[in-house]
Structures are given as C-alpha cells and as structure tokens.
PDB file of C-alpha atoms in Angstrom:
ATOM      1  CA  UNK A   1       0.066  -0.205   0.649  1.00  0.00           C
ATOM      2  CA  UNK A   2       2.943   2.890   0.901  1.00  0.00           C
ATOM      3  CA  UNK A   3       4.639   1.782  -2.166  1.00  0.00           C
ATOM      4  CA  UNK A   4       1.525   2.412  -4.278  1.00  0.00           C
ATOM      5  CA  UNK A   5       0.569   5.755  -3.035  1.00  0.00           C
ATOM      6  CA  UNK A   6       4.603   6.521  -3.658  1.00  0.00           C
ATOM      7  CA  UNK A   7       4.221   5.818  -7.281  1.00  0.00           C
ATOM      8  CA  UNK A   8       1.097   8.176  -7.288  1.00  0.00           C
ATOM      9  CA  UNK A   9       2.692  11.464  -5.381  1.00  0.00           C
ATOM     10  CA  UNK A  10       4.896  14.042  -7.868  1.00  0.00           C
ATOM     11  CA  UNK A  11       8.070  15.870  -6.184  1.00  0.00           C
ATOM     12  CA  UNK A  12       6.764  20.203  -7.020  1.00  0.00           C
ATOM     13  CA  UNK A  13       9.728  20.655  -9.336  1.00  0.00           C
ATOM     14  CA  UNK A  14       7.879  17.503 -11.822  1.00  0.00           C
ATOM     15  CA  UNK A  15       4.676  18.385 -11.275  1.00  0.00           C
ATOM     16  CA  UNK A  16       5.265  22.546 -11.838  1.00  0.00           C
ATOM     17  CA  UNK A  17       7.766  25.120 -12.243  1.00  0.00           C
ATOM     18  CA  UNK A  18       9.651  26.936  -9.708  1.00  0.00           C
ATOM     19  CA  UNK A  19       8.894  30.502  -9.547  1.00  0.00           C
ATOM     20  CA  UNK A  20      12.364  31.363 -10.649  1.00  0.00           C
ATOM     21  CA  UNK A  21      11.326  29.117 -14.079  1.00  0.00           C
ATOM     22  CA  UNK A  22       7.663  30.953 -14.585  1.00  0.00           C
ATOM     23  CA  UNK A  23       9.391  34.264 -14.976  1.00  0.00           C
ATOM     24  CA  UNK A  24      12.307  33.400 -16.777  1.00  0.00           C
ATOM     25  CA  UNK A  25       9.992  31.283 -19.832  1.00  0.00           C
ATOM     26  CA  UNK A  26       7.786  34.381 -19.251  1.00  0.00           C
ATOM     27  CA  UNK A  27      10.294  36.870 -19.875  1.00  0.00           C
ATOM     28  CA  UNK A  28      11.637  34.803 -22.865  1.00  0.00           C
ATOM     29  CA  UNK A  29       8.266  34.987 -24.888  1.00  0.00           C
ATOM     30  CA  UNK A  30       7.914  38.884 -24.177  1.00  0.00           C
ATOM     31  CA  UNK A  31      11.238  39.050 -25.732  1.00  0.00           C
ATOM     32  CA  UNK A  32      10.265  37.373 -28.880  1.00  0.00           C
ATOM     33  CA  UNK A  33       6.861  38.888 -29.122  1.00  0.00           C
ATOM     34  CA  UNK A  34       5.039  36.069 -28.436  1.00  0.00           C
ATOM     35  CA  UNK A  35       2.134  37.418 -26.538  1.00  0.00           C
ATOM     36  CA  UNK A  36      -1.087  35.262 -27.394  1.00  0.00           C
ATOM     37  CA  UNK A  37       1.302  32.614 -25.778  1.00  0.00           C
ATOM     38  CA  UNK A  38       3.071  34.620 -22.677  1.00  0.00           C
ATOM     39  CA  UNK A  39      -0.249  35.329 -21.825  1.00  0.00           C
ATOM     40  CA  UNK A  40      -2.065  32.131 -21.625  1.00  0.00           C
ATOM     41  CA  UNK A  41       1.004  30.599 -19.714  1.00  0.00           C
ATOM     42  CA  UNK A  42       1.151  33.055 -16.929  1.00  0.00           C
ATOM     43  CA  UNK A  43      -3.287  33.051 -17.012  1.00  0.00           C
ATOM     44  CA  UNK A  44      -2.701  29.246 -16.265  1.00  0.00           C
ATOM     45  CA  UNK A  45       0.271  29.564 -13.637  1.00  0.00           C
ATOM     46  CA  UNK A  46      -1.956  31.949 -11.794  1.00  0.00           C
ATOM     47  CA  UNK A  47      -3.957  29.672 -10.641  1.00  0.00           C
ATOM     48  CA  UNK A  48      -1.077  27.715  -8.296  1.00  0.00           C
ATOM     49  CA  UNK A  49       0.940  30.902  -8.421  1.00  0.00           C
ATOM     50  CA  UNK A  50      -2.225  33.473  -7.261  1.00  0.00           C
ATOM     51  CA  UNK A  51      -0.154  35.784  -5.821  1.00  0.00           C
ATOM     52  CA  UNK A  52       2.936  36.129  -7.578  1.00  0.00           C
ATOM     53  CA  UNK A  53       3.447  39.856  -8.478  1.00  0.00           C
ATOM     54  CA  UNK A  54       6.646  39.719 -10.899  1.00  0.00           C
ATOM     55  CA  UNK A  55       4.340  37.389 -13.109  1.00  0.00           C
ATOM     56  CA  UNK A  56       1.190  39.340 -13.103  1.00  0.00           C
ATOM     57  CA  UNK A  57       3.538  42.486 -13.643  1.00  0.00           C
ATOM     58  CA  UNK A  58       4.534  40.708 -16.908  1.00  0.00           C
ATOM     59  CA  UNK A  59       1.362  39.306 -17.612  1.00  0.00           C
ATOM     60  CA  UNK A  60       0.318  43.624 -17.387  1.00  0.00           C
ATOM     61  CA  UNK A  61       2.809  44.653 -19.510  1.00  0.00           C
ATOM     62  CA  UNK A  62       1.963  42.104 -21.974  1.00  0.00           C
ATOM     63  CA  UNK A  63      -1.894  42.388 -22.021  1.00  0.00           C
ATOM     64  CA  UNK A  64      -1.021  46.510 -22.136  1.00  0.00           C
ATOM     65  CA  UNK A  65       1.028  46.243 -25.508  1.00  0.00           C
ATOM     66  CA  UNK A  66      -1.370  44.192 -26.826  1.00  0.00           C
ATOM     67  CA  UNK A  67      -4.077  46.796 -26.147  1.00  0.00           C
ATOM     68  CA  UNK A  68      -6.321  44.585 -23.349  1.00  0.00           C
ATOM     69  CA  UNK A  69      -5.673  48.031 -21.465  1.00  0.00           C
ATOM     70  CA  UNK A  70      -9.079  47.047 -18.974  1.00  0.00           C
ATOM     71  CA  UNK A  71      -7.170  43.474 -18.352  1.00  0.00           C
ATOM     72  CA  UNK A  72      -3.826  45.782 -17.908  1.00  0.00           C
ATOM     73  CA  UNK A  73      -5.262  47.311 -15.455  1.00  0.00           C
ATOM     74  CA  UNK A  74      -6.625  44.709 -13.217  1.00  0.00           C
ATOM     75  CA  UNK A  75      -3.448  42.871 -13.199  1.00  0.00           C
ATOM     76  CA  UNK A  76      -1.373  45.836 -11.874  1.00  0.00           C
ATOM     77  CA  UNK A  77      -3.771  46.695  -9.664  1.00  0.00           C
ATOM     78  CA  UNK A  78      -4.293  42.937  -8.396  1.00  0.00           C
ATOM     79  CA  UNK A  79       0.571  44.017  -8.036  1.00  0.00           C
ATOM     80  CA  UNK A  80      -0.057  46.503  -5.265  1.00  0.00           C
ATOM     81  CA  UNK A  81      -2.376  45.156  -3.054  1.00  0.00           C
ATOM     82  CA  UNK A  82       0.260  42.282  -3.582  1.00  0.00           C
ATOM     83  CA  UNK A  83       3.593  44.522  -3.021  1.00  0.00           C
ATOM     84  CA  UNK A  84       2.218  48.127  -2.174  1.00  0.00           C
ATOM     85  CA  UNK A  85       5.702  49.500  -2.146  1.00  0.00           C
ATOM     86  CA  UNK A  86       5.807  48.653  -5.889  1.00  0.00           C
ATOM     87  CA  UNK A  87       6.934  51.956  -7.048  1.00  0.00           C
ATOM     88  CA  UNK A  88       6.799  51.359 -10.226  1.00  0.00           C
ATOM     89  CA  UNK A  89       3.371  50.016 -10.276  1.00  0.00           C
ATOM     90  CA  UNK A  90       2.462  52.323  -8.511  1.00  0.00           C
ATOM     91  CA  UNK A  91       3.468  55.571 -10.997  1.00  0.00           C
ATOM     92  CA  UNK A  92       1.997  54.162 -13.987  1.00  0.00           C
ATOM     93  CA  UNK A  93      -1.552  53.336 -12.468  1.00  0.00           C
ATOM     94  CA  UNK A  94      -1.292  56.430 -10.896  1.00  0.00           C
ATOM     95  CA  UNK A  95      -0.432  57.808 -14.569  1.00  0.00           C
ATOM     96  CA  UNK A  96      -2.998  56.643 -15.548  1.00  0.00           C
ATOM     97  CA  UNK A  97      -5.678  57.033 -13.668  1.00  0.00           C
ATOM     98  CA  UNK A  98      -4.398  61.118 -14.200  1.00  0.00           C
ATOM     99  CA  UNK A  99      -5.166  60.011 -18.199  1.00  0.00           C
ATOM    100  CA  UNK A 100      -8.400  58.476 -18.025  1.00  0.00           C
ATOM    101  CA  UNK A 101      -9.764  59.008 -14.626  1.00  0.00           C
ATOM    102  CA  UNK A 102     -10.883  58.602 -12.367  1.00  0.00           C
ATOM    103  CA  UNK A 103      -8.913  61.624 -10.738  1.00  0.00           C
ATOM    104  CA  UNK A 104      -9.831  60.741  -6.959  1.00  0.00           C
ATOM    105  CA  UNK A 105      -7.927  57.467  -7.551  1.00  0.00           C
ATOM    106  CA  UNK A 106      -4.870  58.855  -9.335  1.00  0.00           C
ATOM    107  CA  UNK A 107      -4.727  61.756  -6.241  1.00  0.00           C
ATOM    108  CA  UNK A 108      -4.773  58.732  -3.866  1.00  0.00           C
ATOM    109  CA  UNK A 109      -1.781  57.082  -5.955  1.00  0.00           C
ATOM    110  CA  UNK A 110       0.386  60.217  -6.183  1.00  0.00           C
ATOM    111  CA  UNK A 111      -0.338  61.564  -2.256  1.00  0.00           C
ATOM    112  CA  UNK A 112       1.196  57.775  -2.331  1.00  0.00           C
ATOM    113  CA  UNK A 113       4.291  58.204  -3.637  1.00  0.00           C
ATOM    114  CA  UNK A 114       4.649  61.055  -2.656  1.00  0.00           C
ATOM    115  CA  UNK A 115       5.119  59.441   1.251  1.00  0.00           C
ATOM    116  CA  UNK A 116       7.205  57.235   0.082  1.00  0.00           C
ATOM    117  CA  UNK A 117       9.256  59.610  -1.543  1.00  0.00           C
ATOM    118  CA  UNK A 118       8.856  63.468  -0.484  1.00  0.00           C
ATOM    119  CA  UNK A 119      11.512  63.885  -2.964  1.00  0.00           C
ATOM    120  CA  UNK A 120       9.344  63.117  -6.245  1.00  0.00           C
ATOM    121  CA  UNK A 121       9.061  65.808  -8.237  1.00  0.00           C
ATOM    122  CA  UNK A 122       6.837  64.514 -10.603  1.00  0.00           C
ATOM    123  CA  UNK A 123       4.208  63.502  -8.031  1.00  0.00           C
ATOM    124  CA  UNK A 124       4.003  66.912  -6.850  1.00  0.00           C
ATOM    125  CA  UNK A 125       3.604  68.611 -10.440  1.00  0.00           C
ATOM    126  CA  UNK A 126       0.601  66.247 -10.712  1.00  0.00           C
ATOM    127  CA  UNK A 127      -1.040  66.266  -7.426  1.00  0.00           C
ATOM    128  CA  UNK A 128      -1.181  70.501  -8.043  1.00  0.00           C
ATOM    129  CA  UNK A 129      -2.521  70.563 -11.565  1.00  0.00           C
ATOM    130  CA  UNK A 130      -4.646  67.552  -9.955  1.00  0.00           C
ATOM    131  CA  UNK A 131      -5.872  69.359  -7.087  1.00  0.00           C
ATOM    132  CA  UNK A 132      -6.576  72.273  -8.903  1.00  0.00           C
ATOM    133  CA  UNK A 133      -8.608  70.408 -11.590  1.00  0.00           C
ATOM    134  CA  UNK A 134     -11.050  69.280  -8.986  1.00  0.00           C
ATOM    135  CA  UNK A 135     -10.807  72.048  -7.451  1.00  0.00           C
ATOM    136  CA  UNK A 136      -9.348  71.413  -4.609  1.00  0.00           C
ATOM    137  CA  UNK A 137      -7.997  75.614  -4.453  1.00  0.00           C
ATOM    138  CA  UNK A 138      -6.077  74.991  -1.297  1.00  0.00           C
ATOM    139  CA  UNK A 139      -4.299  72.100  -1.637  1.00  0.00           C
ATOM    140  CA  UNK A 140      -3.517  73.158  -5.238  1.00  0.00           C
ATOM    141  CA  UNK A 141      -1.230  75.590  -3.309  1.00  0.00           C
ATOM    142  CA  UNK A 142       0.781  73.256  -0.919  1.00  0.00           C
ATOM    143  CA  UNK A 143       1.941  71.250  -3.831  1.00  0.00           C
ATOM    144  CA  UNK A 144       3.052  74.923  -5.922  1.00  0.00           C
ATOM    145  CA  UNK A 145       5.183  75.478  -2.315  1.00  0.00           C
ATOM    146  CA  UNK A 146       6.361  72.421  -1.864  1.00  0.00           C
ATOM    147  CA  UNK A 147       7.642  72.574  -5.885  1.00  0.00           C
ATOM    148  CA  UNK A 148       8.857  76.446  -5.272  1.00  0.00           C
ATOM    149  CA  UNK A 149      11.382  75.310  -2.427  1.00  0.00           C
ATOM    150  CA  UNK A 150      12.725  72.826  -4.707  1.00  0.00           C
ATOM    151  CA  UNK A 151      12.956  75.369  -8.096  1.00  0.00           C
ATOM    152  CA  UNK A 152      16.040  76.549  -9.401  1.00  0.00           C
ATOM    153  CA  UNK A 153      15.311  77.856 -12.416  1.00  0.00           C
ATOM    154  CA  UNK A 154      14.513  82.028 -12.311  1.00  0.00           C
ATOM    155  CA  UNK A 155      11.559  81.590 -15.007  1.00  0.00           C
ATOM    156  CA  UNK A 156       9.886  78.226 -13.591  1.00  0.00           C
ATOM    157  CA  UNK A 157       9.948  80.091 -10.381  1.00  0.00           C
ATOM    158  CA  UNK A 158       7.364  83.066 -11.810  1.00  0.00           C
ATOM    159  CA  UNK A 159       5.748  80.400 -14.067  1.00  0.00           C
ATOM    160  CA  UNK A 160       5.124  78.735 -10.378  1.00  0.00           C
ATOM    161  CA  UNK A 161       4.818  81.817  -8.615  1.00  0.00           C
ATOM    162  CA  UNK A 162       2.250  83.342 -10.954  1.00  0.00           C
ATOM    163  CA  UNK A 163       0.091  79.333 -10.315  1.00  0.00           C
ATOM    164  CA  UNK A 164       0.360  80.088  -6.520  1.00  0.00           C
ATOM    165  CA  UNK A 165      -0.684  83.652  -6.207  1.00  0.00           C
ATOM    166  CA  UNK A 166      -3.988  82.607  -8.961  1.00  0.00           C
ATOM    167  CA  UNK A 167      -4.697  80.276  -6.355  1.00  0.00           C
ATOM    168  CA  UNK A 168      -5.006  82.070  -3.400  1.00  0.00           C
ATOM    169  CA  UNK A 169      -6.726  85.260  -5.413  1.00  0.00           C
ATOM    170  CA  UNK A 170      -9.210  81.483  -5.855  1.00  0.00           C
ATOM    171  CA  UNK A 171      -9.639  80.251  -1.955  1.00  0.00           C
ATOM    172  CA  UNK A 172     -10.086  83.943  -1.606  1.00  0.00           C
ATOM    173  CA  UNK A 173      -6.778  84.553   0.148  1.00  0.00           C
ATOM    174  CA  UNK A 174      -5.521  87.425  -0.622  1.00  0.00           C
ATOM    175  CA  UNK A 175      -3.273  88.551   2.507  1.00  0.00           C
ATOM    176  CA  UNK A 176      -0.718  85.541   0.368  1.00  0.00           C
ATOM    177  CA  UNK A 177      -1.913  86.045  -2.806  1.00  0.00           C
ATOM    178  CA  UNK A 178      -1.131  90.093  -2.407  1.00  0.00           C
ATOM    179  CA  UNK A 179       2.569  88.810  -1.107  1.00  0.00           C
ATOM    180  CA  UNK A 180       3.341  86.304  -3.886  1.00  0.00           C
ATOM    181  CA  UNK A 181       2.041  89.174  -6.801  1.00  0.00           C
ATOM    182  CA  UNK A 182       4.060  91.268  -5.072  1.00  0.00           C
ATOM    183  CA  UNK A 183       6.830  88.955  -4.985  1.00  0.00           C
ATOM    184  CA  UNK A 184       6.157  89.125  -8.937  1.00  0.00           C
ATOM    185  CA  UNK A 185       6.310  93.049  -9.071  1.00  0.00           C
ATOM    186  CA  UNK A 186       9.453  93.263  -7.397  1.00  0.00           C
ATOM    187  CA  UNK A 187      11.302  92.025 -10.968  1.00  0.00           C
ATOM    188  CA  UNK A 188       8.510  93.377 -13.164  1.00  0.00           C
ATOM    189  CA  UNK A 189       7.988  96.866 -11.580  1.00  0.00           C
ATOM    190  CA  UNK A 190       6.059  98.113 -15.025  1.00  0.00           C
ATOM    191  CA  UNK A 191       4.239  94.564 -15.151  1.00  0.00           C
ATOM    192  CA  UNK A 192       0.324  96.572 -15.709  1.00  0.00           C
ATOM    193  CA  UNK A 193      -1.351  93.857 -15.548  1.00  0.00           C
ATOM    194  CA  UNK A 194       0.316  93.110 -11.595  1.00  0.00           C
ATOM    195  CA  UNK A 195       0.142  97.011 -10.620  1.00  0.00           C
ATOM    196  CA  UNK A 196      -4.037  96.628 -11.227  1.00  0.00           C
ATOM    197  CA  UNK A 197      -4.464  93.576  -8.982  1.00  0.00           C
ATOM    198  CA  UNK A 198      -1.687  94.110  -6.154  1.00  0.00           C
ATOM    199  CA  UNK A 199      -4.179  97.959  -6.114  1.00  0.00           C
ATOM    200  CA  UNK A 200      -7.178  95.670  -5.747  1.00  0.00           C
ATOM    201  CA  UNK A 201      -5.507  93.482  -3.323  1.00  0.00           C
ATOM    202  CA  UNK A 202      -4.595  95.952  -1.645  1.00  0.00           C
ATOM    203  CA  UNK A 203      -7.202  97.750  -1.174  1.00  0.00           C
ATOM    204  CA  UNK A 204      -9.501  94.580  -0.385  1.00  0.00           C
ATOM    205  CA  UNK A 205      -6.527  94.440   2.023  1.00  0.00           C
ATOM    206  CA  UNK A 206      -6.936  98.216   3.548  1.00  0.00           C
ATOM    207  CA  UNK A 207      -3.350  98.704   2.579  1.00  0.00           C
ATOM    208  CA  UNK A 208      -4.149 101.987   2.001  1.00  0.00           C
ATOM    209  CA  UNK A 209      -0.539 102.922   1.807  1.00  0.00           C
ATOM    210  CA  UNK A 210       0.196 100.865  -0.858  1.00  0.00           C
ATOM    211  CA  UNK A 211      -2.421 101.063  -2.926  1.00  0.00           C
ATOM    212  CA  UNK A 212      -1.535 103.933  -3.218  1.00  0.00           C
ATOM    213  CA  UNK A 213       1.244 103.852  -4.413  1.00  0.00           C
ATOM    214  CA  UNK A 214       0.207 100.984  -6.528  1.00  0.00           C
ATOM    215  CA  UNK A 215      -2.451 103.578  -8.453  1.00  0.00           C
ATOM    216  CA  UNK A 216       0.059 106.441  -7.964  1.00  0.00           C
ATOM    217  CA  UNK A 217       2.275 103.981 -10.255  1.00  0.00           C
ATOM    218  CA  UNK A 218      -0.570 103.495 -13.015  1.00  0.00           C
ATOM    219  CA  UNK A 219      -1.714 106.487 -13.048  1.00  0.00           C
ATOM    220  CA  UNK A 220       2.183 107.240 -14.539  1.00  0.00           C
ATOM    221  CA  UNK A 221       1.524 104.573 -16.894  1.00  0.00           C
ATOM    222  CA  UNK A 222      -1.657 104.848 -18.325  1.00  0.00           C
ATOM    223  CA  UNK A 223      -2.132 109.014 -17.632  1.00  0.00           C
ATOM    224  CA  UNK A 224      -5.660 110.269 -15.123  1.00  0.00           C
ATOM    225  CA  UNK A 225      -8.536 107.720 -15.484  1.00  0.00           C
ATOM    226  CA  UNK A 226     -10.764 108.793 -13.306  1.00  0.00           C
ATOM    227  CA  UNK A 227     -12.097 105.272 -11.330  1.00  0.00           C
ATOM    228  CA  UNK A 228      -8.584 105.577 -10.125  1.00  0.00           C
ATOM    229  CA  UNK A 229      -8.532 109.163  -9.535  1.00  0.00           C
ATOM    230  CA  UNK A 230     -11.646 109.087  -7.401  1.00  0.00           C
ATOM    231  CA  UNK A 231      -9.819 105.587  -5.284  1.00  0.00           C
ATOM    232  CA  UNK A 232      -6.472 107.434  -5.071  1.00  0.00           C
ATOM    233  CA  UNK A 233      -9.099 110.786  -3.639  1.00  0.00           C
ATOM    234  CA  UNK A 234     -10.638 108.768  -1.020  1.00  0.00           C
ATOM    235  CA  UNK A 235      -7.345 106.282   0.318  1.00  0.00           C
ATOM    236  CA  UNK A 236      -6.036 110.604   0.763  1.00  0.00           C
ATOM    237  CA  UNK A 237      -9.133 111.138   2.497  1.00  0.00           C
ATOM    238  CA  UNK A 238      -8.942 107.352   4.662  1.00  0.00           C
ATOM    239  CA  UNK A 239      -4.505 108.453   5.653  1.00  0.00           C
ATOM    240  CA  UNK A 240      -5.978 112.044   6.202  1.00  0.00           C
ATOM    241  CA  UNK A 241      -3.956 113.281   4.040  1.00  0.00           C
ATOM    242  CA  UNK A 242      -5.823 116.809   3.651  1.00  0.00           C
ATOM    243  CA  UNK A 243      -3.865 118.564   0.560  1.00  0.00           C
ATOM    244  CA  UNK A 244      -2.890 115.434  -1.602  1.00  0.00           C
ATOM    245  CA  UNK A 245      -7.025 114.967  -1.070  1.00  0.00           C
ATOM    246  CA  UNK A 246      -8.080 118.892  -2.497  1.00  0.00           C
ATOM    247  CA  UNK A 247      -6.043 118.148  -5.321  1.00  0.00           C
ATOM    248  CA  UNK A 248      -7.013 114.759  -5.627  1.00  0.00           C
ATOM    249  CA  UNK A 249     -10.206 115.959  -6.156  1.00  0.00           C
ATOM    250  CA  UNK A 250     -10.158 119.044  -8.058  1.00  0.00           C
ATOM    251  CA  UNK A 251      -8.375 116.769 -10.699  1.00  0.00           C
ATOM    252  CA  UNK A 252     -11.117 114.310 -10.440  1.00  0.00           C
ATOM    253  CA  UNK A 253     -13.570 117.071 -11.362  1.00  0.00           C
ATOM    254  CA  UNK A 254     -11.925 118.074 -13.705  1.00  0.00           C
ATOM    255  CA  UNK A 255     -12.734 114.630 -15.293  1.00  0.00           C
ATOM    256  CA  UNK A 256     -15.764 115.172 -15.078  1.00  0.00           C
ATOM    257  CA  UNK A 257     -19.095 115.048 -16.954  1.00  0.00           C
ATOM    258  CA  UNK A 258     -21.163 118.429 -15.013  1.00  0.00           C
ATOM    259  CA  UNK A 259     -24.156 116.494 -15.629  1.00  0.00           C
ATOM    260  CA  UNK A 260     -23.260 113.464 -13.907  1.00  0.00           C
ATOM    261  CA  UNK A 261     -25.235 112.439 -10.853  1.00  0.00           C
ATOM    262  CA  UNK A 262     -21.682 111.792  -9.006  1.00  0.00           C
ATOM    263  CA  UNK A 263     -20.839 115.769 -10.458  1.00  0.00           C
ATOM    264  CA  UNK A 264     -22.082 117.840  -7.187  1.00  0.00           C
ATOM    265  CA  UNK A 265     -21.756 114.325  -5.136  1.00  0.00           C
ATOM    266  CA  UNK A 266     -17.245 115.070  -5.203  1.00  0.00           C
ATOM    267  CA  UNK A 267     -18.052 118.745  -5.056  1.00  0.00           C
ATOM    268  CA  UNK A 268     -19.381 118.724  -1.351  1.00  0.00           C
ATOM    269  CA  UNK A 269     -16.299 115.507  -0.856  1.00  0.00           C
ATOM    270  CA  UNK A 270     -13.149 118.587  -2.538  1.00  0.00           C
ATOM    271  CA  UNK A 271     -15.157 121.204   0.271  1.00  0.00           C
ATOM    272  CA  UNK A 272     -15.098 119.258   3.184  1.00  0.00           C
ATOM    273  CA  UNK A 273     -11.458 118.648   2.168  1.00  0.00           C
ATOM    274  CA  UNK A 274     -10.461 121.954   1.759  1.00  0.00           C
ATOM    275  CA  UNK A 275     -12.037 122.180   5.022  1.00  0.00           C
ATOM    276  CA  UNK A 276      -9.833 119.879   6.454  1.00  0.00           C
ATOM    277  CA  UNK A 277      -6.644 121.210   4.915  1.00  0.00           C
ATOM    278  CA  UNK A 278      -8.010 125.160   6.400  1.00  0.00           C
ATOM    279  CA  UNK A 279      -8.658 126.232   3.409  1.00  0.00           C
ATOM    280  CA  UNK A 280     -12.231 127.861   4.605  1.00  0.00           C
ATOM    281  CA  UNK A 281     -12.363 130.383   2.270  1.00  0.00           C
ATOM    282  CA  UNK A 282     -12.259 128.519  -1.024  1.00  0.00           C
ATOM    283  CA  UNK A 283     -14.857 127.135   0.491  1.00  0.00           C
ATOM    284  CA  UNK A 284     -16.704 129.493   0.651  1.00  0.00           C
ATOM    285  CA  UNK A 285     -15.837 130.825  -2.959  1.00  0.00           C
ATOM    286  CA  UNK A 286     -16.416 127.312  -4.073  1.00  0.00           C
ATOM    287  CA  UNK A 287     -20.490 127.573  -3.185  1.00  0.00           C
ATOM    288  CA  UNK A 288     -20.930 131.124  -3.967  1.00  0.00           C
TER     289      UNK A 288
END
C-alpha cells in the first residue's frame, strides 16, 4: 500500500515549474513578442501562483502592449495589493488614472508616491494639477509651495508664483495672494497687469499706503483714469492727507462731466477736504 501511494506522489519540481522558471519563461516569450502564448501560459500559472506579483506584472505589461488595457489595469491593481510599495506599478497606475480617471484614484496613488518619495517632484507637480482640476485650490497651493521650495530656475520660479498667486486669489486668501504677486512685481515693476491686481488686492486688504503707491504708479503709465483718480482721492481722505485729497478731488472734478449724478457729490467732498486743510475761504468761493 505504501509503495502504491509513493508511486502516485509527484515532486514539486516535476509537477510545477518553480517561481524563477515561470518568470524566466514568460520573459523569453515577452522578448520574442509572443504575447498570445505568454498570456495563456501566465493565466494558467496564476491559478497556483495567485500572489506572484512578478508574474502579474509581466502579464499586465503584455496585455497593455496588445491593447487589452482594462485587463492590464486589473492585474496592475492586483500587484499593488500584493506589493503596495512597488513604485513602478504605483507610478504607472497613477499616470493612467490621471489621464483617464477617476481623478480621486490618481490623487490617492500620487499621495502614496509622495509619502514614500518626498523628493518625487513629478508626483508633487501632478498633484498640484489634479487638485486644481477638482477645485481643491488649497491643496493645490500646498503642492505649488513645495515645488517653489525645490525649484532653482528663475523663469520656472516666476511661473510657479503666478500659479500660486492665482490659487490664493481663488480661495479668497487675499493676504497671501498679495504677498506672492508683490514678489513677482519686484522683478517686473513695469507690469501693468500685476500693478492692477496688486492695487485691487491692497484695496481689499486695506493696505492703504501700498494701494496708493500702486494707483499712482498706474496713472503715471496710463494717465488719469477717472475711476483710479476717484480711489486715490478716497485713500487720501482715509489717510487724512488733506492737501493731497484736495488736489485729487480737483483733478477728479476736472475729468467729470458736469451732468454726471456724482458731480455735486464730488464737489461736496472737495469742500470737506478744503475745510480739513484749513482752506475755508476757498470753500465759500466754491459754494458761491
């Protein structure tokens, strides 16, 4: 009886090729471009080697190259379950989901990559773009700050600052938006667009002296724009610089159509500024 049982048993190397042999055979088939044979063989071996991550990777690669994308993705996902730190698979799947969706899955994978490799600038840059695409501007700004810290190219630094400043503006963080735009302005002081943005942000933040300087710089470039002169006059009043306020309101009235509904209002403001500046006689003359 014992002799009969012994005859029925098969050694493991006789019944099934070991791990290395299976991978070696699949590699040869892959290198020879014999994808159909490789896929059939690999699928058979997975029955007994379900958690063979290397086998799944070469099968997934073959499936991808023969345009069987969904099956390839399924096997790549299985690889991650077996070996969660497989960076090659993480990066492949993250890139795939970044392009094809869902974006949330791409973000999860890139966050994993970044947690394992904090110096992976591609992961950080892609996360910045993905977070911006889904409207999470705060997280996107965090990624752009990391990119800025790592960047050394001046041109690229300016581009990143533009993106970061725009994101701050989108989330209503006017203080940080002002600070970043101000850094850009220091390297490009004649940029009218940046000047307009900075003046608006300074106005919102009640940075009256900064706002005034920006508006004065703008008028030196474009001339006396009515709306800007009006704001300049208002800021002088806020700062209690009455002589400057008088000058600004006089200029404003000279630019204004006498039939305008605000013409009388601006004359009254001029009178108030004259009184504050101890020019009462001129007020009497103006009223007469």
